[in-house]
Amino acid sequence: MAATEATRASEAPDATYDVLVLGAGPTGENVADRAHADGLSVAIVESELVGGECSYWACMPSKALLRPVTARSEARRVPGLADAAAGPLDASAVLARRDDVVGHWKDDGQVRWLDAAGIDLVRGHARLAGPRRVSVGGRTLAARHAVAVCTGSRPVLPPVPGLAAAKPWTSRDATSAKAVPGRLVVVGGGVVGVEMATAWRALGASVTLLVRGDGLLPRMEPFAGRLVAESLAEAGVFLRTGVEVSEVRREAPGGPVTVVLDSEVSGGSGGSGGSGDEIVADELLIATGRAPRTDDLGLETVGLEPGSWLRVDDSCLVTDVPGGWLYGVGDVNHRALLTHQGKYQARIAGAAIAARARQVPILDSGPWGAHAATADTAAVPQVVFSDPEAASVGLTAAAAERAGHRIRVVDQDLGAVAGAFLYADGYRGRARMIVDLDREILLGATFVGPGVGELLHSATVAVAGEVPVERLWHAVPAYPTISEVWLRLLEAYRSQGPS
């Protein structure tokens, strides 16, 4: 601990609260709200915009860019609308709506919510200054019961020669850009890479997508990545798999950027999008990984390594710090880097903080208990808002087998149900459920197709609720909806005979 920090920590604090929350994104807001609802005094510290990454640079702006893409795509496949939707997107109108969705990067509305909720807002960069102490702009705040670190994660640039100097786009730049680039190279086949390739191609950019592995969306079932890749190719995206960037050059700020590919691995599939092993573009988006925002947080003052992920138990209590007062909630604990999972963890952590403040002798910390974020490992839902959408919850077949489960994989053509036929001509999609044969419950489900994001919660309820397959027969899907695929999956499972 620096001498000044040690001195400040030993002095009387400028203000004391029951709970201090570092980071006012969705995760921090939910920790603060839950703890305050249980009667605890709470202050939340934020160095940027109240609302965090999701509100201004991730979930909300990216989906605002993508919604016109999928709406037009679906309209083009419906007779009576196809001609009206034949033209290009109005890029300026799409970007203007994106700006409205993010409140033009102003947080007035979110600040009003904190005021109405009775949660104090402290502006500035927070650093831990010893146990239960936080320094912010020369002030020292103290927590009677808990400090919750909810600072999220940030994009990471790989150590490629010339990359940092070329000032590539990160996810923030991709979702907040003011104009459509003529040529865009996207590096990374995960969610950010796929979604931004989808959006900017539809808005008029020539897009090349470079993937180190052999396919897209590697955390989902393999068929999800294949179907999305086929659709991207049909939309005009040049996809190259099995390639690695070895060098980046940009001679002048704002000028063209040259991406050099490793000649030993650059023989991947798909269109080249450039000449030989070099691709020239106007912008380069790097979407290959994230790191926790804990590098300048004062972790060293409580015995932790700056820049590290925080190891936590199921109540999000940091296990490497004695005293039971420090929590790591959301992306910083690396359990599930998704906004909705951060909010879920926040509700669990807020309840646990309040219970411990009341000195509840035994917390409800067993699987699916009120103080255990069990869904982080058993029932994580995710939607990729590509065209088509890809949605999944729980375990993939490969993950279930690695975990030692005896499973049955059941697949169905999603386009074969009546609801899909009505939704759009030529509807293409696929559904899969993973059944635990010993317990006769669902371990996971995956859907790929237009509009399947709205199918996912039914699967999430089935997985999280461990609903027996025999009971699912009584959950009757309305006709004619795409949800009827549930009936087809169950029929296919039954037709395969006893386990």
Coordinates of C-alpha atoms in Angstrom, one line a residue:
M1 CA 0.0 0.0 0.0
A2 CA 1.3 3.5 -0.9
A3 CA 2.2 5.7 2.1
T4 CA -0.6 8.2 1.4
E5 CA -3.1 5.4 1.0
A6 CA -2.0 3.9 4.3
T7 CA -2.3 7.2 6.0
R8 CA -5.8 7.9 4.6
A9 CA -7.0 4.4 5.5
S10 CA -5.9 5.0 9.1
E11 CA -7.9 8.2 9.4
A12 CA -11.5 8.7 10.1
P13 CA -13.4 8.3 6.8
D14 CA -15.2 11.2 5.1
A15 CA -18.4 9.1 4.9
T16 CA -19.5 5.7 6.0
Y17 CA -22.1 3.4 4.4
D18 CA -23.3 -0.1 5.0
V19 CA -22.3 -1.0 1.4
L20 CA -20.0 0.5 -1.2
V21 CA -20.4 -0.5 -4.8
L22 CA -17.7 0.2 -7.3
G23 CA -19.1 0.5 -10.8
A24 CA -22.6 1.8 -11.8
G25 CA -23.3 -0.6 -14.7
P26 CA -26.2 -2.9 -14.6
T27 CA -24.4 -5.2 -12.2
G28 CA -23.5 -2.5 -9.8
E29 CA -26.9 -0.9 -10.0
N30 CA -28.6 -4.2 -9.1
V31 CA -26.3 -4.9 -6.2
A32 CA -27.0 -1.4 -4.9
D33 CA -30.7 -1.7 -5.4
R34 CA -31.0 -5.1 -3.7
A35 CA -28.9 -4.1 -0.7
H36 CA -30.8 -0.9 -0.3
A37 CA -34.2 -2.6 -0.6
D38 CA -33.1 -4.7 2.4
G39 CA -32.6 -1.5 4.5
L40 CA -28.8 -0.9 4.0
S41 CA -27.3 2.4 3.2
V42 CA -25.5 2.3 -0.2
A43 CA -23.2 4.5 -2.2
I44 CA -22.2 3.6 -5.8
V45 CA -18.9 5.0 -7.3
E46 CA -18.6 5.5 -11.1
S47 CA -15.8 7.0 -13.1
E48 CA -17.7 7.1 -16.5
L49 CA -21.4 7.0 -17.3
V50 CA -24.0 5.6 -14.9
G51 CA -25.4 2.6 -16.8
G52 CA -22.0 1.2 -17.8
E53 CA -20.8 -0.7 -20.8
C54 CA -24.0 -2.4 -21.7
S55 CA -26.0 0.8 -21.9
Y56 CA -23.6 2.9 -24.0
W57 CA -21.1 0.6 -25.8
A58 CA -22.3 -3.0 -25.8
C59 CA -25.8 -4.6 -25.5
M60 CA -28.0 -1.6 -26.3
P61 CA -26.1 0.1 -29.2
S62 CA -25.2 -3.1 -30.8
K63 CA -28.8 -4.4 -30.8
A64 CA -30.0 -1.0 -32.1
L65 CA -27.6 -1.5 -35.1
L66 CA -28.7 -5.1 -35.6
R67 CA -32.5 -4.8 -35.3
P68 CA -33.0 -3.1 -38.7
V69 CA -30.8 -5.7 -40.3
T70 CA -32.9 -8.7 -39.1
A71 CA -36.2 -6.8 -39.6
R72 CA -35.3 -6.1 -43.3
S73 CA -34.0 -9.7 -43.8
E74 CA -37.2 -11.2 -42.5
A75 CA -39.4 -8.7 -44.5
R76 CA -37.6 -9.7 -47.7
R77 CA -38.9 -13.2 -47.2
V78 CA -42.5 -12.4 -46.7
P79 CA -44.7 -12.0 -49.9
G80 CA -46.3 -8.6 -49.8
L81 CA -43.4 -7.0 -48.0
A82 CA -40.5 -8.3 -50.1
D83 CA -40.6 -5.5 -52.7
A84 CA -40.9 -2.8 -50.1
A85 CA -37.9 -4.1 -48.2
A86 CA -35.7 -4.6 -51.3
G87 CA -33.7 -1.5 -51.0
P88 CA -30.6 -0.7 -48.8
L89 CA -30.8 0.3 -45.2
D90 CA -30.8 4.0 -44.5
A91 CA -27.5 4.0 -42.6
S92 CA -27.9 7.6 -41.3
A93 CA -31.3 6.7 -39.8
V94 CA -30.0 3.5 -38.2
L95 CA -27.1 5.4 -36.6
A96 CA -29.4 8.2 -35.4
R97 CA -31.7 5.7 -33.7
R98 CA -28.7 4.0 -32.1
D99 CA -27.7 7.4 -30.7
D100 CA -31.2 7.9 -29.3
V101 CA -31.1 4.4 -27.8
V102 CA -28.0 5.2 -25.8
G103 CA -29.3 8.6 -24.8
H104 CA -26.6 10.3 -26.8
W105 CA -24.0 9.1 -24.3
K106 CA -25.6 11.1 -21.5
D107 CA -26.6 9.4 -18.2
D108 CA -29.1 11.9 -16.8
G109 CA -32.0 9.3 -16.8
Q110 CA -29.9 6.7 -15.0
V111 CA -28.8 9.2 -12.4
R112 CA -32.4 10.2 -11.8
W113 CA -33.1 6.5 -11.1
L114 CA -30.4 6.3 -8.5
D115 CA -31.7 9.5 -6.8
A116 CA -35.2 8.1 -6.7
A117 CA -34.0 4.8 -5.3
G118 CA -32.2 6.6 -2.5
I119 CA -28.7 5.4 -3.6
D120 CA -25.9 8.0 -3.3
L121 CA -23.7 8.5 -6.4
V122 CA -20.0 9.3 -6.1
R123 CA -18.3 10.4 -9.3
G124 CA -14.7 9.5 -9.7
H125 CA -12.2 6.7 -9.9
A126 CA -12.4 4.3 -7.0
R127 CA -9.4 2.5 -5.4
L128 CA -9.4 0.1 -2.5
A129 CA -7.5 1.6 0.4
G130 CA -7.4 -1.4 2.7
P131 CA -10.2 -3.5 4.3
R132 CA -13.6 -1.9 3.9
R133 CA -12.0 1.4 2.7
V134 CA -12.3 3.1 -0.7
S135 CA -10.5 6.2 -1.9
V136 CA -12.2 8.5 -4.5
G137 CA -10.7 11.8 -5.5
G138 CA -9.0 12.5 -2.3
R139 CA -11.9 11.3 -0.1
T140 CA -12.1 8.1 1.9
L141 CA -15.3 6.2 2.1
A142 CA -15.8 3.3 4.5
A143 CA -18.2 0.3 4.4
R144 CA -19.6 -1.2 7.5
H145 CA -20.5 -4.5 5.8
A146 CA -19.3 -4.9 2.2
V147 CA -17.5 -3.5 -0.8
A148 CA -18.8 -4.9 -4.1
V149 CA -16.4 -4.7 -7.1
C150 CA -18.6 -4.4 -10.2
T151 CA -16.2 -2.7 -12.6
G152 CA -16.7 -5.1 -15.5
S153 CA -14.2 -6.0 -18.2
R154 CA -12.4 -4.3 -21.1
P155 CA -11.3 -5.4 -24.6
V156 CA -7.8 -6.8 -24.9
L157 CA -5.5 -6.2 -27.9
P158 CA -3.3 -9.2 -28.7
P159 CA 0.5 -8.6 -28.8
V160 CA 0.7 -8.2 -32.6
P161 CA 3.4 -6.0 -34.0
G162 CA 2.1 -2.6 -35.0
L163 CA -1.4 -3.3 -33.7
A164 CA -1.6 -0.8 -30.8
A165 CA 0.0 1.9 -32.9
A166 CA -2.6 1.4 -35.6
K167 CA -5.3 2.3 -33.1
P168 CA -7.8 -0.4 -34.2
W169 CA -11.4 -0.4 -33.2
T170 CA -12.4 -2.3 -30.1
S171 CA -16.0 -3.2 -29.3
R172 CA -16.7 0.3 -28.1
D173 CA -15.6 1.9 -31.4
A174 CA -17.6 -0.6 -33.4
T175 CA -20.9 0.2 -31.6
S176 CA -20.4 4.0 -31.4
A177 CA -18.9 4.8 -34.9
K178 CA -20.4 7.8 -36.5
A179 CA -20.0 6.7 -40.1
V180 CA -19.9 3.4 -42.1
P181 CA -16.4 2.4 -43.1
G182 CA -15.9 1.5 -46.7
R183 CA -13.8 -1.6 -45.8
L184 CA -13.8 -3.3 -42.4
V185 CA -11.7 -6.2 -41.2
V186 CA -13.0 -8.0 -38.2
V187 CA -10.7 -10.3 -36.2
G188 CA -12.5 -12.8 -34.0
G189 CA -15.3 -15.3 -34.5
G190 CA -17.1 -14.9 -31.2
V191 CA -20.2 -12.9 -30.4
V192 CA -18.8 -9.4 -30.9
G193 CA -17.1 -10.3 -34.2
V194 CA -20.1 -12.0 -35.6
E195 CA -22.6 -9.3 -34.6
M196 CA -20.5 -6.4 -35.8
A197 CA -19.7 -8.2 -39.1
T198 CA -23.4 -8.7 -39.6
A199 CA -24.3 -5.1 -38.7
W200 CA -21.7 -3.2 -40.7
R201 CA -22.0 -5.4 -43.8
A202 CA -25.7 -4.7 -43.9
L203 CA -25.0 -1.0 -43.4
G204 CA -22.9 -1.0 -46.5
A205 CA -19.3 -1.8 -45.5
S206 CA -17.2 -4.4 -47.3
V207 CA -16.4 -6.8 -44.4
T208 CA -13.7 -9.4 -44.0
L209 CA -14.0 -11.7 -41.0
L210 CA -10.8 -13.4 -39.8
V211 CA -11.0 -16.3 -37.5
R212 CA -8.1 -18.2 -35.9
G213 CA -10.1 -21.4 -35.4
D214 CA -12.1 -23.5 -37.8
G215 CA -15.5 -21.9 -37.3
L216 CA -17.6 -19.3 -35.6
L217 CA -19.2 -19.1 -32.2
P218 CA -17.0 -21.8 -30.6
R219 CA -18.8 -21.8 -27.3
M220 CA -22.1 -23.0 -28.9
E221 CA -23.0 -26.2 -30.7
P222 CA -21.0 -26.5 -34.0
F223 CA -24.1 -26.2 -36.2
A224 CA -24.8 -22.7 -34.8
G225 CA -21.5 -21.4 -36.2
R226 CA -22.0 -23.2 -39.5
L227 CA -25.5 -21.8 -40.1
V228 CA -24.4 -18.3 -39.2
A229 CA -21.3 -18.5 -41.4
E230 CA -23.4 -19.6 -44.4
S231 CA -25.7 -16.6 -43.9
L232 CA -22.8 -14.2 -43.5
A233 CA -21.3 -15.5 -46.7
E234 CA -24.6 -15.0 -48.5
A235 CA -24.7 -11.4 -47.2
G236 CA -21.3 -10.8 -48.8
V237 CA -19.0 -11.1 -45.8
F238 CA -15.6 -12.6 -46.8
L239 CA -14.9 -15.2 -44.1
R240 CA -11.4 -16.7 -43.6
T241 CA -10.9 -19.4 -41.0
G242 CA -7.7 -20.8 -39.7
V243 CA -5.8 -17.5 -40.1
E244 CA -3.8 -15.4 -37.7
V245 CA -2.7 -11.8 -37.9
S246 CA 1.1 -11.4 -37.7
E247 CA 1.4 -7.7 -38.3
V248 CA -0.6 -4.5 -38.7
R249 CA 0.5 -1.3 -40.4
R250 CA -1.1 2.1 -40.5
E251 CA 1.1 4.8 -42.0
A252 CA -1.0 7.8 -41.0
P253 CA -3.8 8.4 -38.4
G254 CA -7.1 7.8 -40.0
G255 CA -5.5 6.3 -43.1
P256 CA -5.8 2.8 -44.5
V257 CA -4.7 -0.1 -42.4
T258 CA -2.9 -3.1 -43.7
V259 CA -3.4 -6.5 -42.0
V260 CA -0.7 -9.1 -42.6
L261 CA -1.6 -12.7 -42.2
D262 CA 0.7 -15.5 -41.0
S263 CA 1.7 -17.3 -44.2
E264 CA 1.8 -20.7 -42.3
V265 CA -1.8 -20.6 -41.3
S266 CA -3.5 -18.3 -43.7
G267 CA -4.8 -21.0 -46.1
G268 CA -8.2 -20.9 -44.4
S269 CA -11.5 -21.2 -46.2
G270 CA -13.7 -18.5 -47.7
G271 CA -13.1 -15.5 -49.8
S272 CA -9.8 -13.6 -49.5
G273 CA -11.2 -10.1 -49.0
G274 CA -7.7 -8.9 -50.1
S275 CA -4.6 -9.7 -52.1
G276 CA -2.4 -12.6 -51.0
D277 CA -1.6 -12.5 -47.4
E278 CA -2.3 -8.8 -46.9
I279 CA -5.6 -7.1 -46.6
V280 CA -6.1 -3.4 -46.8
A281 CA -9.0 -1.8 -45.0
D282 CA -10.3 1.5 -43.7
E283 CA -10.9 0.2 -40.2
L284 CA -9.8 -2.9 -38.2
L285 CA -11.9 -4.3 -35.4
I286 CA -10.2 -6.5 -32.8
A287 CA -12.7 -8.8 -31.0
T288 CA -10.6 -11.5 -29.5
G289 CA -10.8 -11.3 -25.8
R290 CA -11.5 -9.3 -22.6
A291 CA -9.7 -8.6 -19.3
P292 CA -11.1 -7.5 -15.9
R293 CA -11.1 -3.8 -15.1
T294 CA -9.1 -4.4 -11.9
D295 CA -5.7 -3.2 -12.9
D296 CA -6.0 0.2 -11.1
L297 CA -8.3 -0.7 -8.3
G298 CA -6.0 -0.9 -5.3
L299 CA -6.3 -4.7 -5.1
E300 CA -2.7 -4.8 -3.8
T301 CA -3.9 -3.1 -0.6
V302 CA -5.9 -6.2 0.3
G303 CA -3.4 -8.7 -0.8
L304 CA -4.6 -9.3 -4.4
E305 CA -2.9 -9.0 -7.7
P306 CA -3.8 -5.9 -9.7
G307 CA -5.4 -6.8 -13.0
S308 CA -6.5 -10.2 -11.9
W309 CA -9.9 -11.9 -12.1
L310 CA -11.6 -12.1 -8.7
R311 CA -12.1 -15.7 -7.4
V312 CA -15.5 -15.9 -5.7
D313 CA -17.8 -18.4 -4.1
D314 CA -21.4 -18.9 -5.3
S315 CA -22.6 -15.8 -3.3
C316 CA -19.9 -13.8 -5.2
L317 CA -17.8 -13.3 -2.0
V318 CA -14.1 -13.0 -2.8
T319 CA -12.5 -16.1 -1.4
D320 CA -8.9 -14.8 -1.3
V321 CA -9.6 -11.9 1.1
P322 CA -10.3 -12.7 4.8
G323 CA -13.1 -11.1 6.8
G324 CA -16.0 -11.8 4.4
W325 CA -16.5 -8.2 3.2
L326 CA -15.2 -8.0 -0.4
Y327 CA -17.5 -9.2 -3.3
G328 CA -16.7 -9.5 -7.0
V329 CA -19.8 -9.4 -9.1
G330 CA -20.3 -9.6 -12.9
D331 CA -17.5 -9.8 -15.4
V332 CA -14.7 -9.3 -12.8
N333 CA -15.2 -12.9 -11.5
H334 CA -15.1 -14.5 -15.0
R335 CA -18.0 -16.8 -14.3
A336 CA -20.2 -15.7 -17.1
L337 CA -19.4 -12.5 -19.0
L338 CA -22.9 -11.5 -19.9
T339 CA -25.0 -8.6 -18.7
H340 CA -28.0 -10.6 -17.6
Q341 CA -25.7 -13.0 -15.7
G342 CA -24.1 -10.0 -14.0
K343 CA -27.5 -8.8 -12.9
Y344 CA -28.4 -12.2 -11.7
Q345 CA -25.3 -12.5 -9.7
A346 CA -26.0 -9.0 -8.3
R347 CA -29.4 -10.0 -7.0
I348 CA -27.7 -13.1 -5.3
A349 CA -24.8 -11.0 -3.9
G350 CA -27.1 -8.2 -2.7
A351 CA -29.3 -10.7 -0.8
A352 CA -26.2 -12.4 0.7
I353 CA -24.7 -9.1 1.8
A354 CA -28.0 -8.2 3.5
A355 CA -28.3 -11.6 5.2
R356 CA -24.8 -11.4 6.5
A357 CA -25.4 -7.8 7.7
R358 CA -28.4 -9.2 9.7
Q359 CA -26.1 -12.0 11.0
V360 CA -28.2 -14.7 9.5
P361 CA -26.4 -17.8 10.9
I362 CA -26.7 -20.0 7.8
L363 CA -27.1 -18.7 4.3
D364 CA -29.3 -20.5 1.7
S365 CA -26.2 -21.4 -0.3
G366 CA -27.0 -24.8 -1.7
P367 CA -27.7 -25.4 -5.4
W368 CA -30.4 -23.0 -6.6
G369 CA -30.6 -21.4 -3.1
A370 CA -31.3 -17.7 -2.5
H371 CA -27.6 -17.0 -1.9
A372 CA -26.1 -19.2 -4.7
A373 CA -25.6 -18.2 -8.3
T374 CA -26.1 -21.7 -9.5
A375 CA -27.2 -20.7 -13.0
D376 CA -23.7 -19.5 -13.8
T377 CA -22.7 -23.1 -14.3
A378 CA -25.9 -24.9 -15.1
A379 CA -28.2 -22.6 -17.0
V380 CA -26.5 -19.6 -18.7
P381 CA -28.7 -18.3 -21.6
Q382 CA -27.2 -16.3 -24.5
V383 CA -28.5 -14.9 -27.7
V384 CA -26.3 -13.9 -30.6
F385 CA -28.2 -11.3 -32.6
S386 CA -26.8 -12.3 -36.0
D387 CA -28.9 -13.1 -39.0
P388 CA -30.1 -15.8 -38.3
E389 CA -30.1 -15.5 -34.5
A390 CA -28.3 -18.2 -32.4
A391 CA -29.6 -18.9 -28.9
S392 CA -28.5 -21.4 -26.3
V393 CA -28.8 -22.3 -22.6
G394 CA -27.0 -24.8 -20.4
L395 CA -24.6 -27.4 -21.7
T396 CA -23.6 -28.3 -25.3
A397 CA -23.4 -32.0 -26.1
A398 CA -19.6 -31.9 -25.9
A399 CA -19.7 -30.1 -22.5
A400 CA -22.2 -32.5 -21.1
E401 CA -20.1 -35.5 -22.2
R402 CA -17.0 -33.9 -20.7
A403 CA -18.9 -33.5 -17.4
G404 CA -19.6 -37.2 -17.4
H405 CA -23.3 -37.1 -18.2
R406 CA -25.0 -39.9 -20.1
I407 CA -26.9 -38.0 -22.7
R408 CA -29.1 -38.1 -25.7
V409 CA -28.9 -35.5 -28.4
V410 CA -32.2 -34.6 -30.1
D411 CA -32.2 -32.5 -33.3
Q412 CA -35.0 -31.0 -35.3
D413 CA -35.4 -28.9 -38.5
L414 CA -36.8 -25.7 -37.1
G415 CA -38.0 -24.7 -40.5
A416 CA -40.4 -27.7 -40.7
V417 CA -42.9 -26.4 -38.1
A418 CA -45.9 -24.5 -39.3
G419 CA -45.0 -21.3 -37.4
A420 CA -41.7 -21.1 -39.2
F421 CA -43.4 -21.5 -42.6
L422 CA -45.7 -18.6 -41.8
Y423 CA -42.9 -16.5 -40.3
A424 CA -40.9 -16.3 -43.6
D425 CA -40.6 -18.1 -46.9
G426 CA -37.5 -20.3 -46.9
Y427 CA -37.1 -20.2 -43.1
R428 CA -33.9 -22.1 -42.2
G429 CA -33.1 -23.1 -38.7
R430 CA -32.3 -26.0 -36.3
A431 CA -33.1 -26.9 -32.8
R432 CA -31.3 -29.2 -30.4
M433 CA -32.0 -30.4 -26.9
I434 CA -29.6 -32.3 -24.6
V435 CA -31.3 -34.8 -22.3
D436 CA -29.7 -36.3 -19.2
L437 CA -30.7 -40.0 -19.6
D438 CA -30.2 -40.8 -15.9
R439 CA -32.4 -38.0 -14.5
E440 CA -34.7 -37.5 -17.6
I441 CA -34.2 -33.7 -17.6
L442 CA -32.8 -31.2 -20.0
L443 CA -29.2 -30.1 -19.6
G444 CA -29.1 -27.7 -22.5
A445 CA -30.8 -26.4 -25.7
T446 CA -29.8 -24.5 -28.8
F447 CA -31.8 -22.8 -31.5
V448 CA -30.7 -21.2 -34.7
G449 CA -33.0 -19.3 -36.9
P450 CA -34.8 -16.0 -37.4
G451 CA -36.4 -14.7 -34.2
V452 CA -35.3 -17.6 -32.0
G453 CA -34.1 -15.3 -29.2
E454 CA -37.6 -15.1 -28.0
L455 CA -37.8 -19.0 -27.8
L456 CA -34.9 -19.2 -25.4
H457 CA -36.6 -18.4 -22.1
S458 CA -38.8 -21.5 -22.3
A459 CA -35.7 -23.6 -22.6
T460 CA -34.0 -21.6 -19.8
V461 CA -37.0 -22.4 -17.5
A462 CA -36.8 -26.1 -18.4
V463 CA -33.1 -26.3 -17.7
A464 CA -33.0 -24.2 -14.6
G465 CA -36.2 -25.8 -13.2
E466 CA -34.9 -29.3 -14.0
V467 CA -38.3 -30.0 -15.4
P468 CA -38.8 -33.7 -16.1
V469 CA -39.2 -34.6 -19.8
E470 CA -42.5 -36.3 -19.0
R471 CA -43.8 -33.1 -17.5
L472 CA -42.7 -31.1 -20.6
W473 CA -45.3 -33.1 -22.6
H474 CA -48.0 -31.2 -20.7
A475 CA -46.5 -27.8 -21.7
V476 CA -48.6 -27.5 -24.9
P477 CA -47.1 -25.1 -27.5
A478 CA -49.6 -22.9 -29.2
Y479 CA -50.4 -23.5 -32.9
P480 CA -49.1 -22.2 -35.3
T481 CA -46.0 -20.9 -33.6
I482 CA -42.3 -21.6 -33.9
S483 CA -42.5 -22.9 -30.3
E484 CA -44.2 -26.0 -31.7
V485 CA -40.6 -27.2 -32.2
W486 CA -40.7 -28.3 -28.5
L487 CA -43.4 -30.9 -29.4
R488 CA -41.3 -32.1 -32.4
L489 CA -38.2 -32.4 -30.1
L490 CA -40.2 -34.5 -27.6
E491 CA -41.7 -36.7 -30.3
A492 CA -38.2 -37.3 -31.7
Y493 CA -36.9 -38.2 -28.2
R494 CA -39.7 -40.6 -27.7
S495 CA -39.3 -42.2 -31.1
Q496 CA -35.6 -43.1 -30.2
G497 CA -36.9 -45.6 -27.6
P498 CA -36.0 -46.2 -24.0
S499 CA -32.7 -45.0 -22.6

